[in-house]
Structure formats: C-alpha cells, structure tokens
Amino acid sequence: MIALLAGLVAGLAAFGLGEAVHDYYKPENAATTLNGNAVSMPTIHTMAVAHTRNMAIAYSILGGCLGLCLGLAGGIAGGGTRRGAAAGAAGLVLGILAGRQLPLALAMRYSRYMDAHPEADMLLPMAMHGTYWGVLGLIGGLVFGIGLGRGFLKFALLGLAGALAGTVLCEIAGVFLDPLAETSDPLFASLTPRLIARLGVALGAAAAIGFLGMRGDASGEPIRPHGARA
C-alpha cells in the first residue's frame, strides 16, 4: 500500500506539474519559402526541436516525482527515515537527469525515422515510450530498494517491468479513449492520454514493487521493516 500510494502521488504530481509547463517551448521561426515567396515561419525542424525540449521537461518531471516518491516510500517501508530521505533525494536527481537526457538524445532520431516511415505500426511508438518510461521505472525501483535497505537489483527490475506494463496499457487505452491523441508521438497531444500515461507508468512500477517485490526476499522469508523483530 505504501508503494501504491507513492505511485499515485508521483503520477498525479507529475501530471499537474507537467501540464503547468506543457508546450513551454514554442517553435522558432525560420526563413523558408512558401509558394515561391520568402517567409519566416516555424519549420518541421524547429517544431521538432521545440517538441523535444517540451518532452525533456515533461519526462524529467515524471522521473523526478517517481524517484522522489518511491525513494521515500522505501524508507518508510524499511523503517529508515534518513535512508528514505537520501534515497528520495537520489531518485529525484537521477529521475530528472534520465527524464531530460533520454529525449534530448533520442527524440529527434525517432521523429526523422517516423517521417521517413509513416507506415510504421504502433509497436515502434510503444517501444519508444517503453525506452523512456522503463528507465524511469527502473530508477524508481532502485531507489525504493535503497530506501528499504535491501534488494536493489530486484526492485530495479520490478520497477522496469511495471513501467513497461503500464506503457503497454496506456498506449492501448490512449488509442481507444482518444483516437486523435497522436499516441505515436513521444508527447501525447490530448489531456486524458497524458494523464493515463503518467498514472500508468507510476502505478505500474509501484504495483510491481509492492505486490511482487514485498512478498518475500530471496530466502522466502517475508520482508520486514529495518530493525523489526522476527
């Protein structure tokens, strides 16, 4: 329940903060020709640059919220307040960095590929979103384990798996709920799919951590808070 609550808070916080700065960057005008006339207007390139920068903001917020909340949740579950605070701080920094750098490194290449291959099916966008969000889930699981004081690798892999499962569900739900949401884009065009994406990734990672990771350790014994008696 602690993990699920942390995921819910992270998803809602990421949605609220992300919407507050949605489309913060506007495409710059560039000299081009239109019907043989020289004009200054946004081009495909400048629109892609602005879109990539907006993605970097949105995903850094999601990564930071997820890392902070799950790191703190791990500390609460493990009975280590200071350890949880340190894990939350580490998750905040790592989540922001990963959420920012991944779009800056990959988004433009993805856009160029999709422009050249408009016939690509939904598996490619799903893989693209899974790359971004899976890494954020992995970081969330890692810092949960740090806050808990054990199982770093296990929780990291569970966070990754849960975020990937949430990605698949939100991609499918986005198509059915809003066919015009442009879910093939790295940053969804409609409000409802963006909310589903944040909650799907955060709750997916948290559910995997809470329901699978906290059932028992490698020896089969229940995981108890740090310092608790058997």
PDB file of C-alpha atoms in Angstrom:
ATOM      1  CA  MET A   1       0.000   0.000   0.000  1.00  0.00           C
ATOM      2  CA  ILE A   2       2.891   2.352   0.707  1.00  0.00           C
ATOM      3  CA  ALA A   3       4.331   1.693  -2.754  1.00  0.00           C
ATOM      4  CA  LEU A   4       0.944   2.153  -4.465  1.00  0.00           C
ATOM      5  CA  LEU A   5       0.286   5.395  -2.613  1.00  0.00           C
ATOM      6  CA  ALA A   6       3.725   6.657  -3.621  1.00  0.00           C
ATOM      7  CA  GLY A   7       2.999   5.755  -7.259  1.00  0.00           C
ATOM      8  CA  LEU A   8      -0.357   7.523  -7.176  1.00  0.00           C
ATOM      9  CA  VAL A   9       1.142  10.677  -5.665  1.00  0.00           C
ATOM     10  CA  ALA A  10       4.009  10.606  -8.167  1.00  0.00           C
ATOM     11  CA  GLY A  11       1.674  10.189 -11.155  1.00  0.00           C
ATOM     12  CA  LEU A  12      -0.697  12.945 -10.097  1.00  0.00           C
ATOM     13  CA  ALA A  13       2.126  15.317  -9.179  1.00  0.00           C
ATOM     14  CA  ALA A  14       3.879  14.667 -12.493  1.00  0.00           C
ATOM     15  CA  PHE A  15       0.639  15.312 -14.366  1.00  0.00           C
ATOM     16  CA  GLY A  16      -0.147  18.544 -12.537  1.00  0.00           C
ATOM     17  CA  LEU A  17       3.357  19.969 -12.788  1.00  0.00           C
ATOM     18  CA  GLY A  18       3.763  18.772 -16.360  1.00  0.00           C
ATOM     19  CA  GLU A  19       0.528  20.379 -17.519  1.00  0.00           C
ATOM     20  CA  ALA A  20       1.553  23.660 -15.891  1.00  0.00           C
ATOM     21  CA  VAL A  21       4.514  23.895 -18.286  1.00  0.00           C
ATOM     22  CA  HIS A  22       3.058  21.968 -21.231  1.00  0.00           C
ATOM     23  CA  ASP A  23       4.196  23.473 -24.547  1.00  0.00           C
ATOM     24  CA  TYR A  24       6.558  25.795 -22.684  1.00  0.00           C
ATOM     25  CA  TYR A  25       8.883  25.902 -25.679  1.00  0.00           C
ATOM     26  CA  LYS A  26       7.385  27.309 -28.872  1.00  0.00           C
ATOM     27  CA  PRO A  27       8.843  26.525 -32.305  1.00  0.00           C
ATOM     28  CA  GLU A  28      11.090  29.291 -33.583  1.00  0.00           C
ATOM     29  CA  ASN A  29      10.507  30.932 -36.940  1.00  0.00           C
ATOM     30  CA  ALA A  30      12.975  30.198 -39.706  1.00  0.00           C
ATOM     31  CA  ALA A  31      13.438  31.558 -43.182  1.00  0.00           C
ATOM     32  CA  THR A  32      11.756  29.342 -45.769  1.00  0.00           C
ATOM     33  CA  THR A  33       9.777  29.567 -48.975  1.00  0.00           C
ATOM     34  CA  LEU A  34       6.022  29.210 -49.379  1.00  0.00           C
ATOM     35  CA  ASN A  35       4.542  29.191 -52.896  1.00  0.00           C
ATOM     36  CA  GLY A  36       7.772  30.704 -54.160  1.00  0.00           C
ATOM     37  CA  ASN A  37       7.767  33.526 -51.599  1.00  0.00           C
ATOM     38  CA  ALA A  38      10.324  34.002 -48.833  1.00  0.00           C
ATOM     39  CA  VAL A  39       8.608  33.843 -45.439  1.00  0.00           C
ATOM     40  CA  SER A  40       9.564  33.406 -41.804  1.00  0.00           C
ATOM     41  CA  MET A  41       7.595  30.691 -40.066  1.00  0.00           C
ATOM     42  CA  PRO A  42       8.039  27.520 -37.979  1.00  0.00           C
ATOM     43  CA  THR A  43       9.500  24.626 -39.950  1.00  0.00           C
ATOM     44  CA  ILE A  44       9.366  20.883 -39.387  1.00  0.00           C
ATOM     45  CA  HIS A  45      12.807  21.087 -37.804  1.00  0.00           C
ATOM     46  CA  THR A  46      12.047  23.928 -35.386  1.00  0.00           C
ATOM     47  CA  MET A  47       8.768  22.260 -34.392  1.00  0.00           C
ATOM     48  CA  ALA A  48      10.642  19.019 -33.694  1.00  0.00           C
ATOM     49  CA  VAL A  49      13.220  20.891 -31.606  1.00  0.00           C
ATOM     50  CA  ALA A  50      10.507  22.571 -29.512  1.00  0.00           C
ATOM     51  CA  HIS A  51       8.678  19.254 -29.120  1.00  0.00           C
ATOM     52  CA  THR A  52      11.870  17.561 -27.927  1.00  0.00           C
ATOM     53  CA  ARG A  53      12.540  20.263 -25.356  1.00  0.00           C
ATOM     54  CA  ASN A  54       8.974  20.033 -24.067  1.00  0.00           C
ATOM     55  CA  MET A  55       9.390  16.267 -23.784  1.00  0.00           C
ATOM     56  CA  ALA A  56      12.559  16.768 -21.773  1.00  0.00           C
ATOM     57  CA  ILE A  57      10.641  18.959 -19.316  1.00  0.00           C
ATOM     58  CA  ALA A  58       7.672  16.589 -19.033  1.00  0.00           C
ATOM     59  CA  TYR A  59       9.727  13.423 -18.599  1.00  0.00           C
ATOM     60  CA  SER A  60      12.201  14.997 -16.186  1.00  0.00           C
ATOM     61  CA  ILE A  61       9.227  15.974 -14.015  1.00  0.00           C
ATOM     62  CA  LEU A  62       7.821  12.442 -14.211  1.00  0.00           C
ATOM     63  CA  GLY A  63      11.204  10.887 -13.437  1.00  0.00           C
ATOM     64  CA  GLY A  64      11.867  13.243 -10.552  1.00  0.00           C
ATOM     65  CA  CYS A  65       8.439  12.719  -8.973  1.00  0.00           C
ATOM     66  CA  LEU A  66       8.637   8.941  -9.335  1.00  0.00           C
ATOM     67  CA  GLY A  67      12.168   8.722  -7.959  1.00  0.00           C
ATOM     68  CA  LEU A  68      11.423  11.015  -5.028  1.00  0.00           C
ATOM     69  CA  CYS A  69       8.170   9.316  -4.007  1.00  0.00           C
ATOM     70  CA  LEU A  70       9.414   5.735  -4.356  1.00  0.00           C
ATOM     71  CA  GLY A  71      12.667   6.504  -2.556  1.00  0.00           C
ATOM     72  CA  LEU A  72      10.741   7.967   0.366  1.00  0.00           C
ATOM     73  CA  ALA A  73       8.312   5.044   0.275  1.00  0.00           C
ATOM     74  CA  GLY A  74      11.189   2.585   0.542  1.00  0.00           C
ATOM     75  CA  GLY A  75      12.467   4.383   3.609  1.00  0.00           C
ATOM     76  CA  ILE A  76       9.019   4.332   5.224  1.00  0.00           C
ATOM     77  CA  ALA A  77       8.567   0.633   4.442  1.00  0.00           C
ATOM     78  CA  GLY A  78      12.027  -0.149   5.833  1.00  0.00           C
ATOM     79  CA  GLY A  79      11.676   1.999   8.930  1.00  0.00           C
ATOM     80  CA  GLY A  80      14.672   4.150   7.975  1.00  0.00           C
ATOM     81  CA  THR A  81      13.656   7.799   7.718  1.00  0.00           C
ATOM     82  CA  ARG A  82      17.124   9.139   6.960  1.00  0.00           C
ATOM     83  CA  ARG A  83      17.814   6.378   4.465  1.00  0.00           C
ATOM     84  CA  GLY A  84      14.483   7.085   2.797  1.00  0.00           C
ATOM     85  CA  ALA A  85      15.243  10.791   2.574  1.00  0.00           C
ATOM     86  CA  ALA A  86      18.618  10.046   0.980  1.00  0.00           C
ATOM     87  CA  ALA A  87      17.024   7.574  -1.430  1.00  0.00           C
ATOM     88  CA  GLY A  88      14.313  10.083  -2.320  1.00  0.00           C
ATOM     89  CA  ALA A  89      16.894  12.786  -2.998  1.00  0.00           C
ATOM     90  CA  ALA A  90      18.911  10.388  -5.167  1.00  0.00           C
ATOM     91  CA  GLY A  91      15.757   9.358  -7.021  1.00  0.00           C
ATOM     92  CA  LEU A  92      14.817  12.971  -7.615  1.00  0.00           C
ATOM     93  CA  VAL A  93      18.196  13.781  -9.155  1.00  0.00           C
ATOM     94  CA  LEU A  94      18.516  10.569 -11.192  1.00  0.00           C
ATOM     95  CA  GLY A  95      14.926  10.764 -12.406  1.00  0.00           C
ATOM     96  CA  ILE A  96      15.298  14.353 -13.553  1.00  0.00           C
ATOM     97  CA  LEU A  97      18.571  13.634 -15.341  1.00  0.00           C
ATOM     98  CA  ALA A  98      17.304  10.499 -17.097  1.00  0.00           C
ATOM     99  CA  GLY A  99      13.965  12.069 -17.980  1.00  0.00           C
ATOM    100  CA  ARG A 100      15.740  15.036 -19.530  1.00  0.00           C
ATOM    101  CA  GLN A 101      18.630  13.367 -21.315  1.00  0.00           C
ATOM    102  CA  LEU A 102      16.813  10.468 -22.967  1.00  0.00           C
ATOM    103  CA  PRO A 103      14.508  12.664 -25.101  1.00  0.00           C
ATOM    104  CA  LEU A 104      17.360  15.012 -25.983  1.00  0.00           C
ATOM    105  CA  ALA A 105      19.393  12.021 -27.174  1.00  0.00           C
ATOM    106  CA  LEU A 106      16.700  10.005 -28.968  1.00  0.00           C
ATOM    107  CA  ALA A 107      13.625  12.056 -29.851  1.00  0.00           C
ATOM    108  CA  MET A 108      14.953  13.757 -32.975  1.00  0.00           C
ATOM    109  CA  ARG A 109      16.163  10.443 -34.404  1.00  0.00           C
ATOM    110  CA  TYR A 110      12.770   8.883 -33.731  1.00  0.00           C
ATOM    111  CA  SER A 111      10.973  11.791 -35.419  1.00  0.00           C
ATOM    112  CA  ARG A 112      13.153  11.521 -38.508  1.00  0.00           C
ATOM    113  CA  TYR A 113      12.549   7.785 -38.719  1.00  0.00           C
ATOM    114  CA  MET A 114       8.774   8.175 -38.379  1.00  0.00           C
ATOM    115  CA  ASP A 115       8.737  10.896 -41.039  1.00  0.00           C
ATOM    116  CA  ALA A 116      10.567   8.538 -43.400  1.00  0.00           C
ATOM    117  CA  HIS A 117       8.409   5.511 -42.455  1.00  0.00           C
ATOM    118  CA  PRO A 118       4.806   6.707 -41.966  1.00  0.00           C
ATOM    119  CA  GLU A 119       3.587   3.133 -42.400  1.00  0.00           C
ATOM    120  CA  ALA A 120       5.174   2.000 -39.102  1.00  0.00           C
ATOM    121  CA  ASP A 121       2.705   0.299 -36.746  1.00  0.00           C
ATOM    122  CA  MET A 122       2.075   1.059 -33.059  1.00  0.00           C
ATOM    123  CA  LEU A 123       4.812  -1.322 -31.867  1.00  0.00           C
ATOM    124  CA  LEU A 124       7.514   1.228 -32.649  1.00  0.00           C
ATOM    125  CA  PRO A 125       5.906   4.071 -30.631  1.00  0.00           C
ATOM    126  CA  MET A 126       5.295   1.577 -27.831  1.00  0.00           C
ATOM    127  CA  ALA A 127       8.976   0.615 -27.858  1.00  0.00           C
ATOM    128  CA  MET A 128       9.953   4.289 -27.896  1.00  0.00           C
ATOM    129  CA  HIS A 129       7.781   5.146 -24.894  1.00  0.00           C
ATOM    130  CA  GLY A 130       8.915   1.976 -23.148  1.00  0.00           C
ATOM    131  CA  THR A 131      12.535   3.085 -23.509  1.00  0.00           C
ATOM    132  CA  TYR A 132      11.847   6.437 -21.845  1.00  0.00           C
ATOM    133  CA  TRP A 133       9.446   5.283 -19.162  1.00  0.00           C
ATOM    134  CA  GLY A 134      11.086   1.930 -18.488  1.00  0.00           C
ATOM    135  CA  VAL A 135      14.297   3.659 -17.431  1.00  0.00           C
ATOM    136  CA  LEU A 136      12.324   5.912 -15.085  1.00  0.00           C
ATOM    137  CA  GLY A 137      10.619   2.870 -13.560  1.00  0.00           C
ATOM    138  CA  LEU A 138      13.992   1.199 -13.125  1.00  0.00           C
ATOM    139  CA  ILE A 139      15.315   4.237 -11.255  1.00  0.00           C
ATOM    140  CA  GLY A 140      12.200   4.308  -9.090  1.00  0.00           C
ATOM    141  CA  GLY A 141      12.626   0.657  -8.176  1.00  0.00           C
ATOM    142  CA  LEU A 142      16.333   1.119  -7.487  1.00  0.00           C
ATOM    143  CA  VAL A 143      15.818   3.974  -5.029  1.00  0.00           C
ATOM    144  CA  PHE A 144      12.926   2.112  -3.378  1.00  0.00           C
ATOM    145  CA  GLY A 145      15.389  -0.692  -2.662  1.00  0.00           C
ATOM    146  CA  ILE A 146      17.930   1.826  -1.398  1.00  0.00           C
ATOM    147  CA  GLY A 147      15.343   3.326   0.923  1.00  0.00           C
ATOM    148  CA  LEU A 148      14.302  -0.133   2.092  1.00  0.00           C
ATOM    149  CA  GLY A 149      17.923  -1.142   2.620  1.00  0.00           C
ATOM    150  CA  ARG A 150      17.878  -4.311   0.512  1.00  0.00           C
ATOM    151  CA  GLY A 151      17.006  -5.835  -2.849  1.00  0.00           C
ATOM    152  CA  PHE A 152      18.337  -3.009  -5.038  1.00  0.00           C
ATOM    153  CA  LEU A 153      18.584  -5.069  -8.226  1.00  0.00           C
ATOM    154  CA  LYS A 154      15.310  -6.903  -7.664  1.00  0.00           C
ATOM    155  CA  PHE A 155      13.326  -3.742  -7.111  1.00  0.00           C
ATOM    156  CA  ALA A 156      15.024  -2.004 -10.036  1.00  0.00           C
ATOM    157  CA  LEU A 157      13.989  -4.828 -12.376  1.00  0.00           C
ATOM    158  CA  LEU A 158      10.465  -4.846 -10.962  1.00  0.00           C
ATOM    159  CA  GLY A 159      10.199  -1.097 -11.434  1.00  0.00           C
ATOM    160  CA  LEU A 160      11.334  -1.535 -15.034  1.00  0.00           C
ATOM    161  CA  ALA A 161       8.848  -4.352 -15.689  1.00  0.00           C
ATOM    162  CA  GLY A 162       5.978  -2.481 -14.053  1.00  0.00           C
ATOM    163  CA  ALA A 163       6.665   0.693 -16.015  1.00  0.00           C
ATOM    164  CA  LEU A 164       6.788  -1.305 -19.268  1.00  0.00           C
ATOM    165  CA  ALA A 165       3.463  -2.960 -18.434  1.00  0.00           C
ATOM    166  CA  GLY A 166       1.985   0.454 -17.690  1.00  0.00           C
ATOM    167  CA  THR A 167       3.326   1.716 -21.014  1.00  0.00           C
ATOM    168  CA  VAL A 168       1.553  -1.027 -22.947  1.00  0.00           C
ATOM    169  CA  LEU A 169      -1.725  -0.416 -21.130  1.00  0.00           C
ATOM    170  CA  CYS A 170      -1.647   3.360 -21.584  1.00  0.00           C
ATOM    171  CA  GLU A 171      -0.806   3.042 -25.292  1.00  0.00           C
ATOM    172  CA  ILE A 172      -3.819   0.796 -25.848  1.00  0.00           C
ATOM    173  CA  ALA A 173      -6.101   2.876 -23.634  1.00  0.00           C
ATOM    174  CA  GLY A 174      -4.993   6.109 -25.316  1.00  0.00           C
ATOM    175  CA  VAL A 175      -5.939   4.827 -28.763  1.00  0.00           C
ATOM    176  CA  PHE A 176      -9.409   3.762 -27.648  1.00  0.00           C
ATOM    177  CA  LEU A 177     -10.177   6.775 -25.460  1.00  0.00           C
ATOM    178  CA  ASP A 178      -8.944   9.404 -27.906  1.00  0.00           C
ATOM    179  CA  PRO A 179      -8.079   8.308 -31.452  1.00  0.00           C
ATOM    180  CA  LEU A 180      -6.829  11.852 -32.177  1.00  0.00           C
ATOM    181  CA  ALA A 181      -4.373  11.883 -29.275  1.00  0.00           C
ATOM    182  CA  GLU A 182      -1.399  11.158 -31.571  1.00  0.00           C
ATOM    183  CA  THR A 183      -0.096   8.444 -29.272  1.00  0.00           C
ATOM    184  CA  SER A 184       2.598   7.686 -31.828  1.00  0.00           C
ATOM    185  CA  ASP A 185       4.211  10.996 -30.817  1.00  0.00           C
ATOM    186  CA  PRO A 186       6.638  10.996 -27.883  1.00  0.00           C
ATOM    187  CA  LEU A 187       4.419  13.526 -26.075  1.00  0.00           C
ATOM    188  CA  PHE A 188       0.689  12.882 -26.404  1.00  0.00           C
ATOM    189  CA  ALA A 189      -1.420  15.667 -27.907  1.00  0.00           C
ATOM    190  CA  SER A 190      -4.503  15.248 -25.650  1.00  0.00           C
ATOM    191  CA  LEU A 191      -5.014  15.790 -21.940  1.00  0.00           C
ATOM    192  CA  THR A 192      -6.611  12.463 -20.969  1.00  0.00           C
ATOM    193  CA  PRO A 193      -3.947  10.234 -22.565  1.00  0.00           C
ATOM    194  CA  ARG A 194      -1.250  12.325 -20.878  1.00  0.00           C
ATOM    195  CA  LEU A 195      -2.901  11.715 -17.503  1.00  0.00           C
ATOM    196  CA  ILE A 196      -3.231   8.000 -18.232  1.00  0.00           C
ATOM    197  CA  ALA A 197       0.421   7.843 -19.263  1.00  0.00           C
ATOM    198  CA  ARG A 198       1.707   9.415 -16.044  1.00  0.00           C
ATOM    199  CA  LEU A 199      -0.527   7.289 -13.840  1.00  0.00           C
ATOM    200  CA  GLY A 200       0.055   4.138 -15.866  1.00  0.00           C
ATOM    201  CA  VAL A 201       3.831   4.345 -15.618  1.00  0.00           C
ATOM    202  CA  ALA A 202       3.934   5.392 -11.966  1.00  0.00           C
ATOM    203  CA  LEU A 203       1.290   2.954 -10.736  1.00  0.00           C
ATOM    204  CA  GLY A 204       2.661   0.149 -12.918  1.00  0.00           C
ATOM    205  CA  ALA A 205       6.108   0.472 -11.361  1.00  0.00           C
ATOM    206  CA  ALA A 206       4.664   0.867  -7.857  1.00  0.00           C
ATOM    207  CA  ALA A 207       2.331  -2.124  -8.236  1.00  0.00           C
ATOM    208  CA  ALA A 208       5.154  -4.401  -9.381  1.00  0.00           C
ATOM    209  CA  ILE A 209       7.298  -3.252  -6.460  1.00  0.00           C
ATOM    210  CA  GLY A 210       4.515  -3.530  -3.895  1.00  0.00           C
ATOM    211  CA  PHE A 211       2.792  -6.743  -4.936  1.00  0.00           C
ATOM    212  CA  LEU A 212       5.788  -8.713  -6.185  1.00  0.00           C
ATOM    213  CA  GLY A 213       8.843  -7.227  -4.516  1.00  0.00           C
ATOM    214  CA  MET A 214       7.451  -7.016  -0.985  1.00  0.00           C
ATOM    215  CA  ARG A 215       6.083 -10.557  -0.858  1.00  0.00           C
ATOM    216  CA  GLY A 216       9.366 -12.054   0.290  1.00  0.00           C
ATOM    217  CA  ASP A 217      13.093 -11.976  -0.172  1.00  0.00           C
ATOM    218  CA  ALA A 218      15.324 -14.493  -1.917  1.00  0.00           C
ATOM    219  CA  SER A 219      15.166 -16.827   1.051  1.00  0.00           C
ATOM    220  CA  GLY A 220      11.396 -16.901   1.050  1.00  0.00           C
ATOM    221  CA  GLU A 221      11.079 -15.006   4.338  1.00  0.00           C
ATOM    222  CA  PRO A 222       8.723 -12.021   4.479  1.00  0.00           C
ATOM    223  CA  ILE A 223      10.424  -8.660   4.173  1.00  0.00           C
ATOM    224  CA  ARG A 224      10.176  -6.796   7.468  1.00  0.00           C
ATOM    225  CA  PRO A 225      10.921  -3.163   8.209  1.00  0.00           C
ATOM    226  CA  HIS A 226      14.500  -2.423   9.182  1.00  0.00           C
ATOM    227  CA  GLY A 227      15.033  -3.175  12.842  1.00  0.00           C
ATOM    228  CA  ALA A 228      11.784  -5.125  13.298  1.00  0.00           C
ATOM    229  CA  ARG A 229      11.941  -8.376  15.248  1.00  0.00           C
ATOM    230  CA  ALA A 230      11.108 -11.691  13.608  1.00  0.00           C
TER     231      ALA A 230
END
